[in-house]
mmCIF file of C-alpha atoms in Angstrom:
data_model
loop_
_atom_site.group_PDB
_atom_site.id
_atom_site.type_symbol
_atom_site.label_atom_id
_atom_site.label_comp_id
_atom_site.label_asym_id
_atom_site.label_seq_id
_atom_site.Cartn_x
_atom_site.Cartn_y
_atom_site.Cartn_z
ATOM 1 C CA MET A 1 -2.990 53.746 27.832
ATOM 2 C CA ILE A 2 0.591 53.418 28.757
ATOM 3 C CA ILE A 3 2.892 52.013 26.224
ATOM 4 C CA GLN A 4 6.721 51.550 25.394
ATOM 5 C CA ARG A 5 8.137 53.054 22.339
ATOM 6 C CA VAL A 6 11.445 53.497 20.697
ATOM 7 C CA VAL A 7 12.596 56.954 19.377
ATOM 8 C CA LEU A 8 15.611 58.325 17.502
ATOM 9 C CA ASN A 9 18.031 59.452 20.397
ATOM 10 C CA SER A 10 20.731 60.660 18.408
ATOM 11 C CA ARG A 11 22.226 60.709 14.705
ATOM 12 C CA PRO A 12 25.416 58.982 13.880
ATOM 13 C CA GLY A 13 26.221 61.603 11.201
ATOM 14 C CA LYS A 14 26.547 60.815 7.518
ATOM 15 C CA ASN A 15 29.755 58.966 7.961
ATOM 16 C CA GLY A 16 29.341 57.547 11.178
ATOM 17 C CA VAL A 17 28.571 53.905 12.378
ATOM 18 C CA PRO A 18 25.274 53.422 14.109
ATOM 19 C CA VAL A 19 25.208 52.225 17.508
ATOM 20 C CA ALA A 20 22.476 50.878 19.736
ATOM 21 C CA GLU A 21 22.641 54.176 21.921
ATOM 22 C CA ASN A 22 21.288 56.010 18.745
ATOM 23 C CA PHE A 23 18.000 54.762 19.961
ATOM 24 C CA ARG A 24 16.102 55.186 23.181
ATOM 25 C CA LEU A 25 13.312 53.202 24.756
ATOM 26 C CA GLU A 26 10.617 55.310 26.529
ATOM 27 C CA GLN A 27 7.279 55.256 28.266
ATOM 28 C CA SER A 28 4.561 57.209 26.599
ATOM 29 C CA THR A 29 0.713 57.128 26.290
ATOM 30 C CA ILE A 30 -2.031 56.581 23.572
ATOM 31 C CA ALA A 31 -5.703 57.451 23.655
ATOM 32 C CA ASP A 32 -7.882 54.980 25.559
ATOM 33 C CA THR A 33 -10.557 55.360 22.779
ATOM 34 C CA VAL A 34 -10.425 54.417 18.884
ATOM 35 C CA GLN A 35 -12.030 56.732 16.495
ATOM 36 C CA ALA A 36 -14.031 55.929 13.384
ATOM 37 C CA GLY A 37 -11.839 54.324 10.821
ATOM 38 C CA GLN A 38 -9.077 53.545 13.361
ATOM 39 C CA VAL A 39 -7.875 50.348 14.999
ATOM 40 C CA ARG A 40 -5.782 49.582 18.200
ATOM 41 C CA VAL A 41 -3.117 47.026 17.278
ATOM 42 C CA LYS A 42 -0.737 45.062 19.561
ATOM 43 C CA THR A 43 2.704 44.825 17.850
ATOM 44 C CA LEU A 44 3.990 41.323 17.240
ATOM 45 C CA TYR A 45 7.040 41.823 15.104
ATOM 46 C CA LEU A 46 9.264 44.696 13.664
ATOM 47 C CA SER A 47 11.559 44.563 10.819
ATOM 48 C CA VAL A 48 15.041 45.945 10.920
ATOM 49 C CA ASP A 49 16.480 46.840 7.482
ATOM 50 C CA PRO A 50 19.671 48.430 6.032
ATOM 51 C CA TYR A 51 17.653 51.075 4.187
ATOM 52 C CA MET A 52 17.031 52.503 7.722
ATOM 53 C CA ARG A 53 20.663 53.571 8.074
ATOM 54 C CA CYS A 54 19.694 56.439 5.503
ATOM 55 C CA ARG A 55 16.517 57.365 7.676
ATOM 56 C CA MET A 56 18.787 58.116 10.544
ATOM 57 C CA ASN A 57 20.412 61.179 8.485
ATOM 58 C CA GLU A 58 18.731 64.539 8.453
ATOM 59 C CA ASP A 59 18.941 64.083 4.556
ATOM 60 C CA THR A 60 18.101 60.706 3.464
ATOM 61 C CA GLY A 61 19.489 61.104 -0.031
ATOM 62 C CA SER A 62 16.359 59.750 -1.423
ATOM 63 C CA ASP A 63 13.024 61.518 -2.563
ATOM 64 C CA TYR A 64 11.044 58.266 -1.345
ATOM 65 C CA LEU A 65 12.532 58.041 2.269
ATOM 66 C CA GLN A 66 11.674 60.354 5.138
ATOM 67 C CA PRO A 67 14.196 60.906 7.800
ATOM 68 C CA TRP A 68 13.447 59.859 11.281
ATOM 69 C CA GLN A 69 13.175 62.964 13.587
ATOM 70 C CA LEU A 70 15.075 63.161 17.006
ATOM 71 C CA SER A 71 13.032 62.246 19.903
ATOM 72 C CA GLN A 72 10.151 61.060 17.657
ATOM 73 C CA VAL A 73 8.955 57.349 17.320
ATOM 74 C CA ALA A 74 10.905 55.205 14.626
ATOM 75 C CA ASP A 75 9.005 53.291 12.092
ATOM 76 C CA GLY A 76 9.386 50.605 9.512
ATOM 77 C CA GLY A 77 7.679 47.305 8.541
ATOM 78 C CA GLY A 78 5.477 45.821 11.336
ATOM 79 C CA VAL A 79 3.022 42.894 11.892
ATOM 80 C CA GLY A 80 0.484 43.064 14.628
ATOM 81 C CA VAL A 81 -2.989 41.995 15.627
ATOM 82 C CA VAL A 82 -6.066 44.145 15.941
ATOM 83 C CA GLU A 83 -7.227 44.446 19.549
ATOM 84 C CA GLU A 84 -10.129 46.896 18.811
ATOM 85 C CA SER A 85 -11.627 48.148 15.424
ATOM 86 C CA LYS A 86 -13.726 50.889 14.201
ATOM 87 C CA HIS A 87 -12.814 50.061 10.544
ATOM 88 C CA ASP A 88 -15.385 48.302 8.353
ATOM 89 C CA ASN A 89 -12.994 45.850 6.979
ATOM 90 C CA LEU A 90 -11.005 44.733 10.047
ATOM 91 C CA ALA A 91 -12.077 42.932 13.234
ATOM 92 C CA LYS A 92 -10.584 42.301 16.515
ATOM 93 C CA GLY A 93 -8.030 39.189 16.108
ATOM 94 C CA ASP A 94 -7.228 39.959 12.562
ATOM 95 C CA PHE A 95 -3.300 39.815 11.720
ATOM 96 C CA VAL A 96 -2.180 43.068 9.830
ATOM 97 C CA THR A 97 0.885 44.648 8.421
ATOM 98 C CA SER A 98 2.111 47.867 7.141
ATOM 99 C CA PHE A 99 5.548 49.445 5.709
ATOM 100 C CA THR A 100 5.143 52.469 8.290
ATOM 101 C CA TRP A 101 4.471 50.672 11.483
ATOM 102 C CA PRO A 102 5.652 52.658 14.815
ATOM 103 C CA TRP A 103 8.214 51.147 17.053
ATOM 104 C CA GLN A 104 5.950 50.756 20.022
ATOM 105 C CA THR A 105 4.230 47.978 21.860
ATOM 106 C CA VAL A 106 0.637 49.152 21.146
ATOM 107 C CA ALA A 107 -0.573 51.708 18.654
ATOM 108 C CA ILE A 108 -3.699 53.298 17.174
ATOM 109 C CA LEU A 109 -3.566 53.502 13.349
ATOM 110 C CA GLN A 110 -5.805 54.199 10.430
ATOM 111 C CA GLY A 111 -7.356 51.031 9.184
ATOM 112 C CA SER A 112 -6.892 52.039 5.631
ATOM 113 C CA SER A 113 -3.071 52.160 6.230
ATOM 114 C CA LEU A 114 -3.077 48.320 7.015
ATOM 115 C CA GLN A 115 -2.991 45.260 5.019
ATOM 116 C CA LYS A 116 -4.910 42.180 6.292
ATOM 117 C CA LEU A 117 -2.622 38.976 6.425
ATOM 118 C CA VAL A 118 -3.526 35.398 5.711
ATOM 119 C CA PRO A 119 -1.337 33.414 8.179
ATOM 120 C CA GLN A 120 -1.956 30.011 6.427
ATOM 121 C CA LEU A 121 0.096 31.584 3.390
ATOM 122 C CA VAL A 122 3.091 31.129 5.303
ATOM 123 C CA ASN A 123 2.479 28.213 7.408
ATOM 124 C CA GLY A 124 1.457 30.312 10.401
ATOM 125 C CA ARG A 125 4.853 32.099 10.580
ATOM 126 C CA LEU A 126 3.745 35.673 10.694
ATOM 127 C CA SER A 127 7.313 37.259 10.842
ATOM 128 C CA TYR A 128 7.679 35.860 7.182
ATOM 129 C CA PHE A 129 5.448 38.763 6.062
ATOM 130 C CA LEU A 130 8.210 41.016 7.045
ATOM 131 C CA GLY A 131 10.790 38.986 4.962
ATOM 132 C CA ALA A 132 10.407 36.276 2.636
ATOM 133 C CA ALA A 133 6.794 36.977 2.040
ATOM 134 C CA GLY A 134 7.106 40.728 2.284
ATOM 135 C CA ILE A 135 9.089 43.524 1.094
ATOM 136 C CA THR A 136 12.403 41.618 1.375
ATOM 137 C CA GLY A 137 11.076 38.652 -0.882
ATOM 138 C CA LEU A 138 9.484 41.165 -3.296
ATOM 139 C CA THR A 139 12.841 43.057 -3.670
ATOM 140 C CA ALA A 140 14.529 39.660 -4.392
ATOM 141 C CA LEU A 141 11.958 38.258 -6.802
ATOM 142 C CA LEU A 142 11.204 41.492 -8.668
ATOM 143 C CA GLY A 143 14.845 42.321 -8.923
ATOM 144 C CA VAL A 144 15.716 38.879 -10.642
ATOM 145 C CA ARG A 145 12.701 39.204 -12.964
ATOM 146 C CA GLU A 146 12.888 42.955 -13.797
ATOM 147 C CA LYS A 147 16.522 43.520 -13.797
ATOM 148 C CA GLY A 148 18.331 40.222 -14.013
ATOM 149 C CA HIS A 149 17.165 39.156 -17.385
ATOM 150 C CA VAL A 150 17.136 35.282 -16.302
ATOM 151 C CA ALA A 151 16.116 32.900 -18.992
ATOM 152 C CA VAL A 152 15.614 29.138 -18.503
ATOM 153 C CA GLY A 153 17.953 27.115 -20.625
ATOM 154 C CA ALA A 154 20.312 30.130 -21.095
ATOM 155 C CA ASP A 155 23.048 28.631 -18.806
ATOM 156 C CA GLN A 156 23.520 31.756 -16.781
ATOM 157 C CA THR A 157 25.734 31.994 -13.770
ATOM 158 C CA MET A 158 24.674 34.339 -10.965
ATOM 159 C CA VAL A 159 26.707 35.860 -8.175
ATOM 160 C CA VAL A 160 25.131 37.370 -5.049
ATOM 161 C CA SER A 161 26.982 39.454 -2.660
ATOM 162 C CA GLY A 162 25.593 39.968 0.854
ATOM 163 C CA ALA A 163 24.232 36.603 0.114
ATOM 164 C CA ALA A 164 23.643 35.368 3.789
ATOM 165 C CA GLY A 165 21.604 38.488 4.302
ATOM 166 C CA ALA A 166 17.838 38.787 4.230
ATOM 167 C CA CYS A 167 17.521 39.668 0.468
ATOM 168 C CA GLY A 168 20.657 38.039 -0.723
ATOM 169 C CA SER A 169 19.837 34.561 0.823
ATOM 170 C CA LEU A 170 16.348 34.588 -1.068
ATOM 171 C CA ALA A 171 17.862 36.146 -4.305
ATOM 172 C CA GLY A 172 20.122 33.315 -4.971
ATOM 173 C CA GLN A 173 17.331 30.811 -4.420
ATOM 174 C CA ILE A 174 15.145 32.559 -6.669
ATOM 175 C CA GLY A 175 17.803 32.918 -9.456
ATOM 176 C CA ARG A 176 18.066 29.304 -9.485
ATOM 177 C CA LEU A 177 14.168 28.752 -9.431
ATOM 178 C CA GLU A 178 13.932 31.318 -12.275
ATOM 179 C CA GLY A 179 16.534 29.365 -14.330
ATOM 180 C CA CYS A 180 19.997 30.156 -13.431
ATOM 181 C CA SER A 181 22.280 27.103 -13.890
ATOM 182 C CA ARG A 182 24.942 28.110 -11.350
ATOM 183 C CA VAL A 183 24.620 30.231 -8.237
ATOM 184 C CA VAL A 184 27.609 31.501 -6.183
ATOM 185 C CA GLY A 185 27.359 33.584 -2.962
ATOM 186 C CA ILE A 186 29.678 35.836 -1.368
ATOM 187 C CA ALA A 187 29.445 36.325 2.618
ATOM 188 C CA GLY A 188 31.647 37.176 5.444
ATOM 189 C CA THR A 189 31.842 33.799 7.598
ATOM 190 C CA ASP A 190 32.560 30.130 7.073
ATOM 191 C CA GLU A 191 29.300 29.428 8.840
ATOM 192 C CA LYS A 192 27.425 31.704 6.479
ATOM 193 C CA CYS A 193 28.953 30.098 3.426
ATOM 194 C CA SER A 194 28.109 26.626 4.679
ATOM 195 C CA ILE A 195 24.573 27.508 5.178
ATOM 196 C CA LEU A 196 24.302 28.956 1.700
ATOM 197 C CA VAL A 197 25.529 25.736 0.235
ATOM 198 C CA GLN A 198 24.135 22.997 2.343
ATOM 199 C CA GLU A 199 20.635 24.611 3.193
ATOM 200 C CA MET A 200 19.852 26.996 0.693
ATOM 201 C CA GLY A 201 21.126 25.221 -2.501
ATOM 202 C CA PHE A 202 23.710 27.676 -3.613
ATOM 203 C CA ASP A 203 26.492 25.724 -5.795
ATOM 204 C CA ALA A 204 29.259 27.339 -3.975
ATOM 205 C CA ALA A 205 30.016 30.157 -1.646
ATOM 206 C CA ILE A 206 33.190 32.575 -0.977
ATOM 207 C CA ASN A 207 34.226 33.997 2.303
ATOM 208 C CA TYR A 208 35.486 37.326 1.308
ATOM 209 C CA LYS A 209 37.509 37.544 4.414
ATOM 210 C CA LYS A 210 39.622 34.635 3.534
ATOM 211 C CA GLY A 211 41.901 34.209 0.284
ATOM 212 C CA ASN A 212 41.784 36.128 -2.870
ATOM 213 C CA VAL A 213 38.143 36.728 -4.039
ATOM 214 C CA ALA A 214 38.953 37.494 -7.635
ATOM 215 C CA GLU A 215 40.833 34.040 -7.729
ATOM 216 C CA GLN A 216 38.060 32.158 -6.104
ATOM 217 C CA LEU A 217 35.496 33.917 -8.523
ATOM 218 C CA ARG A 218 37.591 32.718 -11.591
ATOM 219 C CA GLU A 219 37.607 29.170 -10.152
ATOM 220 C CA LEU A 220 33.874 29.027 -9.337
ATOM 221 C CA CYS A 221 32.602 30.924 -12.395
ATOM 222 C CA PRO A 222 34.881 29.605 -15.135
ATOM 223 C CA GLY A 223 32.518 30.815 -17.538
ATOM 224 C CA GLY A 224 32.374 34.247 -16.269
ATOM 225 C CA VAL A 225 29.408 35.984 -14.565
ATOM 226 C CA ASP A 226 25.903 36.732 -16.239
ATOM 227 C CA VAL A 227 23.798 38.001 -13.445
ATOM 228 C CA TYR A 228 25.115 39.807 -10.387
ATOM 229 C CA PHE A 229 22.697 40.694 -7.541
ATOM 230 C CA ASP A 230 24.489 43.471 -5.797
ATOM 231 C CA ASN A 231 23.860 44.232 -2.051
ATOM 232 C CA VAL A 232 27.195 45.662 -0.927
ATOM 233 C CA GLY A 233 28.848 47.763 -3.330
ATOM 234 C CA GLY A 234 32.614 48.755 -2.923
ATOM 235 C CA ASP A 235 35.374 46.572 -3.606
ATOM 236 C CA ILE A 236 33.723 43.368 -3.680
ATOM 237 C CA SER A 237 31.271 44.507 -6.419
ATOM 238 C CA ASP A 238 34.340 46.025 -8.378
ATOM 239 C CA THR A 239 35.982 42.415 -8.247
ATOM 240 C CA VAL A 240 32.728 40.824 -9.493
ATOM 241 C CA ILE A 241 32.068 43.348 -12.123
ATOM 242 C CA SER A 242 35.582 42.834 -13.505
ATOM 243 C CA GLN A 243 34.594 39.311 -14.330
ATOM 244 C CA MET A 244 31.254 39.762 -15.708
ATOM 245 C CA ASN A 245 30.479 38.868 -19.306
ATOM 246 C CA GLN A 246 29.293 40.758 -22.391
ATOM 247 C CA ASN A 247 25.729 41.990 -22.243
ATOM 248 C CA SER A 248 25.417 40.880 -18.525
ATOM 249 C CA HIS A 249 23.255 42.377 -16.103
ATOM 250 C CA ILE A 250 23.617 43.896 -12.556
ATOM 251 C CA ILE A 251 20.812 43.908 -10.123
ATOM 252 C CA LEU A 252 21.490 46.978 -8.093
ATOM 253 C CA CYS A 253 19.663 46.057 -4.904
ATOM 254 C CA GLY A 254 21.746 47.864 -2.212
ATOM 255 C CA GLN A 255 25.162 49.134 -1.186
ATOM 256 C CA ILE A 256 25.326 48.341 2.349
ATOM 257 C CA SER A 257 29.303 48.827 2.400
ATOM 258 C CA GLN A 258 28.685 52.568 1.368
ATOM 259 C CA TYR A 259 25.892 53.465 3.629
ATOM 260 C CA ASN A 260 28.006 54.980 6.454
ATOM 261 C CA LYS A 261 29.611 57.137 3.675
ATOM 262 C CA ASP A 262 28.450 60.503 2.389
ATOM 263 C CA VAL A 263 28.235 59.398 -1.334
ATOM 264 C CA PRO A 264 25.363 59.615 -3.737
ATOM 265 C CA TYR A 265 23.134 56.571 -4.737
ATOM 266 C CA PRO A 266 24.214 54.534 -6.384
ATOM 267 C CA PRO A 267 27.754 55.289 -5.734
ATOM 268 C CA PRO A 268 29.966 55.882 -8.868
ATOM 269 C CA LEU A 269 32.258 53.149 -9.951
ATOM 270 C CA PRO A 270 35.995 53.485 -10.047
ATOM 271 C CA PRO A 271 37.106 54.718 -13.432
ATOM 272 C CA ASP A 272 38.552 51.276 -14.472
ATOM 273 C CA ILE A 273 35.468 49.333 -13.436
ATOM 274 C CA GLU A 274 33.229 51.946 -15.291
ATOM 275 C CA LYS A 275 35.169 51.261 -18.322
ATOM 276 C CA ILE A 276 34.850 47.590 -18.147
ATOM 277 C CA GLN A 277 30.989 48.196 -17.534
ATOM 278 C CA LYS A 278 30.549 50.326 -20.673
ATOM 279 C CA GLU A 279 32.834 48.251 -22.806
ATOM 280 C CA ARG A 280 30.962 45.002 -22.160
ATOM 281 C CA ASN A 281 27.541 46.649 -22.077
ATOM 282 C CA ILE A 282 26.805 45.675 -18.593
ATOM 283 C CA THR A 283 23.496 47.061 -17.369
ATOM 284 C CA ARG A 284 23.595 48.683 -13.875
ATOM 285 C CA GLU A 285 20.225 50.506 -13.434
ATOM 286 C CA ARG A 286 18.668 51.676 -10.195
ATOM 287 C CA PHE A 287 16.261 49.056 -8.780
ATOM 288 C CA LEU A 288 13.423 50.306 -6.665
ATOM 289 C CA VAL A 289 10.912 47.717 -5.560
ATOM 290 C CA LEU A 290 8.101 50.431 -5.026
ATOM 291 C CA ASN A 291 8.046 50.912 -8.814
ATOM 292 C CA TYR A 292 6.638 47.520 -9.410
ATOM 293 C CA MET A 293 3.784 47.412 -6.852
ATOM 294 C CA ASP A 294 1.274 46.477 -9.411
ATOM 295 C CA LYS A 295 3.011 43.250 -9.272
ATOM 296 C CA GLN A 296 2.992 42.951 -5.514
ATOM 297 C CA GLU A 297 -0.085 40.509 -5.125
ATOM 298 C CA ALA A 298 1.018 37.931 -7.627
ATOM 299 C CA SER A 299 4.628 38.094 -6.524
ATOM 300 C CA ILE A 300 3.625 37.699 -2.967
ATOM 301 C CA LEU A 301 1.511 34.595 -3.793
ATOM 302 C CA GLN A 302 4.277 33.164 -5.857
ATOM 303 C CA LEU A 303 6.721 33.531 -2.713
ATOM 304 C CA CYS A 304 4.219 31.835 -0.471
ATOM 305 C CA GLN A 305 3.844 28.918 -2.870
ATOM 306 C CA TRP A 306 7.629 28.415 -3.008
ATOM 307 C CA ILE A 307 7.746 28.576 0.799
ATOM 308 C CA GLN A 308 4.914 26.106 1.280
ATOM 309 C CA GLU A 309 6.463 23.856 -1.176
ATOM 310 C CA GLY A 310 9.725 24.040 0.436
ATOM 311 C CA LYS A 311 11.435 25.534 -2.546
ATOM 312 C CA LEU A 312 12.340 28.635 -0.674
ATOM 313 C CA LYS A 313 14.323 28.312 2.461
ATOM 314 C CA VAL A 314 13.968 30.983 4.992
ATOM 315 C CA ARG A 315 16.417 32.152 7.786
ATOM 316 C CA GLU A 316 15.746 34.632 10.486
ATOM 317 C CA THR A 317 17.606 36.272 13.308
ATOM 318 C CA VAL A 318 15.137 37.031 15.805
ATOM 319 C CA VAL A 319 15.825 39.422 18.785
ATOM 320 C CA GLU A 320 13.367 39.266 21.597
ATOM 321 C CA GLY A 321 12.047 42.538 23.313
ATOM 322 C CA LEU A 322 11.488 46.062 22.032
ATOM 323 C CA ALA A 323 14.170 47.368 24.137
ATOM 324 C CA ASN A 324 16.771 45.548 22.125
ATOM 325 C CA ILE A 325 15.853 46.876 18.529
ATOM 326 C CA GLY A 326 18.762 49.443 18.778
ATOM 327 C CA ALA A 327 21.267 46.480 19.445
ATOM 328 C CA ALA A 328 19.409 44.467 16.723
ATOM 329 C CA PHE A 329 20.003 47.284 14.173
ATOM 330 C CA GLN A 330 23.717 47.743 15.037
ATOM 331 C CA SER A 331 24.195 43.991 14.851
ATOM 332 C CA MET A 332 22.608 43.901 11.162
ATOM 333 C CA MET A 333 24.784 46.814 10.030
ATOM 334 C CA SER A 334 27.866 45.215 11.077
ATOM 335 C CA GLY A 335 26.865 41.948 9.269
ATOM 336 C CA GLY A 336 26.423 39.870 12.218
ATOM 337 C CA ASN A 337 22.975 38.161 11.433
ATOM 338 C CA ILE A 338 22.078 35.413 9.092
ATOM 339 C CA GLY A 339 18.980 36.051 7.091
ATOM 340 C CA LYS A 340 16.328 38.557 7.905
ATOM 341 C CA GLN A 341 16.759 40.554 11.167
ATOM 342 C CA ILE A 342 13.337 40.624 13.184
ATOM 343 C CA VAL A 343 12.430 41.809 16.680
ATOM 344 C CA SER A 344 9.782 40.045 18.456
ATOM 345 C CA VAL A 345 7.799 42.492 20.495
ATOM 346 C CA SER A 346 4.986 40.664 21.939
ATOM 347 C CA LYS A 347 3.633 37.112 21.928
#
């Protein structure tokens, strides 16, 4: 069977900025027959995520991430429909997902590697299983619960950087649902800031490209910052940390501003900021959602309930066509999208 697939065409280098041309669309073939335990799936949606930047390097810098190999098919979160099955628990027409879905139009996969989906849980929006009701939503929810120490009635203020991104836009809403009394986002355009406040229920949002971020933070968080959901690192995070309260908490989710630099993860703080962190007893522990998979099922159900009730607003940036996945990745890494970046492969 003839298919299309996307392979890693070149590496940007540890300090390079990824471009669409780092990926290549090519024609390939898969077997015409499915073996025992396997299924043939048609790809519907693929997820494009910041962590994938690390997989473009020969050394990902992480023991749980494998590098993509040159001229080999890339992979990540995906959703598809079963076209043929020789696996006992999966039938033709079932919708399925995997964290290691190959970037190709059709694939033959081991049925045991797939998770069956219930579309009704997300009102039929299958792409949500790659975002708000998938690993992105889990990261936001478990990050807040496991590292944020949010308590109802504690009058806590949360700040979210990268707040218009896939994880940040959910984290701020979840912070409010879990008990924060005030939520402030930091994003890169007026449009993003407007969406955060008017659509997603943030109390305020700061465009870090306009004005003085430190002054705006002091004005919007007069009682200081109790919980910081950190998606970006760098200067923005240093500014937030300098205004955090005694015994406050950093949820170290991502450091996208540092992903094109050859630095350890998590990147070390500047000496003056590290001094503030230690003196104020601010927790800053590496957070990895894969360490909490025992809580996955209950957490996904909670996310789906909030989505169905309209309490969790979801934004997606959808790009049509497998051929455009490289451009979608480049756009996401440059901060050009709002919410989750999804590639629609086939309908």
